[in-house]
Every structure is written in structure tokens, then in C-alpha cells.
Amino acid sequence: MPSSRPIIDLSGKIGLVLGIANEHSIATGCARRFADAGAHLVATYLDDKARPFVEPVARALPCDLLLPCDVRVDGALDAVFTAIRDRYGRLNFLLHAMAFAPREDLHARVTDCSAAGFALAMDVSCHSFIRCARLAEPLMAQGGALLSVSFYGAERVVEHYNLMGPVKAALESSVRYLAAELGPRHIRVNAVSPGPIATRAASGIDRFDELLERAALDAPEHQRVTIEDVGALAAFLASDAGARITGSIIPVDGGQHIMA
Ligand code: NAD
């Protein structure tokens, strides 16, 4: 008898979504798919300035808890996980969809980027994922799924991506090490790697419009990736349908990565 249950079923699961800035965020596309699949969601916003943009998105999901979290602030991430522990006593999956680099360093050659800018970009965009893994581990006694978001610029030189290339390379390597370390606890760790999408973070990349145009020209179907496309993959990986998939960086770029 064929099962009548949908393949992506997150009902009864608790998910944490870090990285919603507004309705265009990749985290928003993912959170919508998580909610559609039946998950209970906790989301975060960066600060009071960001809150009015995140609140309507969170309300529409819906989401159980909306908490502040600037990962640069000592104890901010810990407070999020404490709130989850107090409310649910567990966590099933999380999405880390955040990145930051100081503008001056992002626009410089990698050769010229400052030590301070590089360290800050690494801390917010990569080490915060490692901290998430450490804090999630005790809440994932029954196993779980950790997801982050990378970009092709980690693997190959993409013009104007600059220091985010080495930062995403470190993120991708962290995914593999975390997957190996947490595998025995049945915690799967993966990253999705979307093609270019017009978001607030992306607007900080010099000549991002050209990247968007190239993506549509190069991709075999000549279509750009949407946040919904990324969300579908993220929901699959967060669900039990993604069992046995761990330590992977999975492109969702319309096949752009296969083209020379
Ligand atoms: P976005 O601007 O919508 O999201 C970036 C998020 O990072 C924001 O919510 C912001 O608040 C958060 N953030 C930045 N500094 C933070 C801090 N100190 N503490 C907590 N949160 C912080 O842009 P997006 O494109 O949706 O970015 C999400 C992820 O997707 C990033 O990791 C980005 O590198 C990655 N990505 C984006 C693209 C693209 O083309 N847009 C492609 C591949 C990967």
C-alpha cells in the first residue's frame, strides 16, 4: 500500500530559523516550507532596527517564538537555546542562514582584506554555525538536522565575492567536520548552496546584478533560483526524508555549477 503521508513531513518537529531579515531572505523561503510541512518554528531577528521587518514575516509563518539574536553579542545565541530548552525541552532542526562582512573588506581584494574584517566575517558567517551545533547538541538527544547556507564562491573564484570565498570554504569544511563528530549522535549536518538571489546581504556584493544575469544565462534551464526552491531542499534535508544525507554541500542553482 502506498503511504499517504507527504514525503516532507515536519509535523511534531521543532525548528530554529536564524537569518530572516525580511520577506526576501533565503531564511524566509526556508521557514515557509518548514511551516508548510508542519514544523513548530522559533525565529530570530538581529536587533530592534530589524524587528519591524522580521515580525510580519514571523507572524505569517506562523512562528511560536521570535527572539533577538546578534551573534556578535556575548550570550545572545546561548539565550536563544535556553529559551528553546525551557519551552520545548528539545530541538529537531535548525537553519543557519546568516553572513556578514564589513563593506570595505568585502569590496577589497582578498589580498588586501584586513585581519579584523576577516575575523568578523568568519565569526558571524562560520564560527556562529559551530556555536549553534554545540548549543543544539544537548537538545537533540533523539538526533536532528543542522543546516547552513553556502555559495559556489567557496569552491571556485567568483568575481567580486572576495573574502566571502575563503569564509564559505571554512563553513563548508566545518559542515564536514561537524557531520563526522555529531554523526554518532544521529545529528546530520549539511549546507545548501543556492545560486545568486537578490536579497539584502547580496546587495552588498559589488556588481551583484551581473552575477544574477550570468546565473540565468549559464543555468541549463535558464531560470533563476528562488527562495522557495532553496526552502524545498532545506525542508527535505530537515525532514526524515533526508536520513543518511550528511556532510554534504548541495547545490540548488539550476545546474549552474556544472557549466564551464
Ligand atoms: P539576508 O540579508 O536576507 O540574510 C542575512 C541574514 O544574516 C540577515 O537576517 C541578518 O540579520 C543576518 N546577520 C548578519 N549579521 C548577523 C549577526 N551579527 N547576528 C545575527 N544575524 C546576523 O540575505 P540572504 O541572501 O538570505 O543570506 C542568507 C545566507 O545565504 C547567507 O549565509 C548568505 O551568504 C547565503 N547565500 C546567499 C546567496 C544569495 O545570492 N543571496 C547565495 C548563496 C548563499
XYZ file of C-alpha atoms and ligand atoms in Angstrom, residues 19-22 24-27 46 69-72 97-100 124 149-151 161 164 168 193-202 208, ligand 1:
79
model
C 18.687 34.742 9.434
C 15.314 36.235 8.499
C 15.908 39.901 7.619
C 12.750 40.433 5.569
C 13.128 38.262 0.575
C 15.559 36.392 2.848
C 16.589 32.841 1.995
C 15.686 32.023 5.617
C 19.109 40.811 14.501
C 19.925 37.386 18.344
C 23.034 39.229 17.254
C 25.705 36.534 17.278
C 28.364 39.197 17.942
C 21.258 31.474 7.148
C 23.404 34.421 8.126
C 26.527 36.047 6.896
C 28.296 39.340 7.313
C 29.389 35.796 12.087
C 23.857 28.158 3.536
C 26.961 28.360 1.369
C 27.823 29.621 -2.116
C 32.721 37.541 -3.957
C 33.394 35.588 1.464
C 32.358 29.991 2.902
C 24.367 26.165 -1.847
C 21.969 28.411 -3.771
C 22.694 30.302 -6.952
C 22.512 34.098 -6.729
C 19.256 35.524 -5.298
C 18.505 39.236 -4.805
C 18.493 39.681 -1.020
C 19.718 42.394 1.324
C 23.008 40.613 2.032
C 23.552 40.038 -1.694
C 25.698 41.570 -7.949
P 19.634 38.344 4.071
O 20.238 39.716 4.164
O 18.194 38.252 3.856
O 20.032 37.468 5.336
C 21.275 37.609 6.000
C 20.975 37.474 7.470
O 22.178 37.489 8.235
C 20.104 38.626 7.989
O 18.932 38.137 8.568
C 20.993 39.280 9.023
O 20.255 39.802 10.121
C 21.844 38.099 9.456
N 23.018 38.547 10.196
C 24.029 39.330 9.764
N 24.852 39.602 10.802
C 24.337 38.960 11.892
C 24.713 38.881 13.253
N 25.787 39.510 13.730
N 23.952 38.140 14.099
C 22.838 37.504 13.660
N 22.418 37.559 12.373
C 23.168 38.287 11.501
O 20.454 37.624 2.874
P 20.444 36.107 2.357
O 20.991 36.174 0.984
O 19.128 35.486 2.610
O 21.566 35.421 3.261
C 21.368 34.212 3.975
C 22.544 33.280 3.750
O 22.531 32.827 2.398
C 23.922 33.890 3.956
O 24.762 32.940 4.599
C 24.415 34.118 2.533
O 25.832 34.135 2.451
C 23.842 32.887 1.882
N 23.770 32.894 0.423
C 23.146 33.887 -0.241
C 23.070 33.842 -1.620
C 22.380 34.952 -2.387
O 22.632 35.076 -3.588
N 21.533 35.758 -1.766
C 23.625 32.780 -2.336
C 24.276 31.762 -1.629
C 24.340 31.829 -0.249
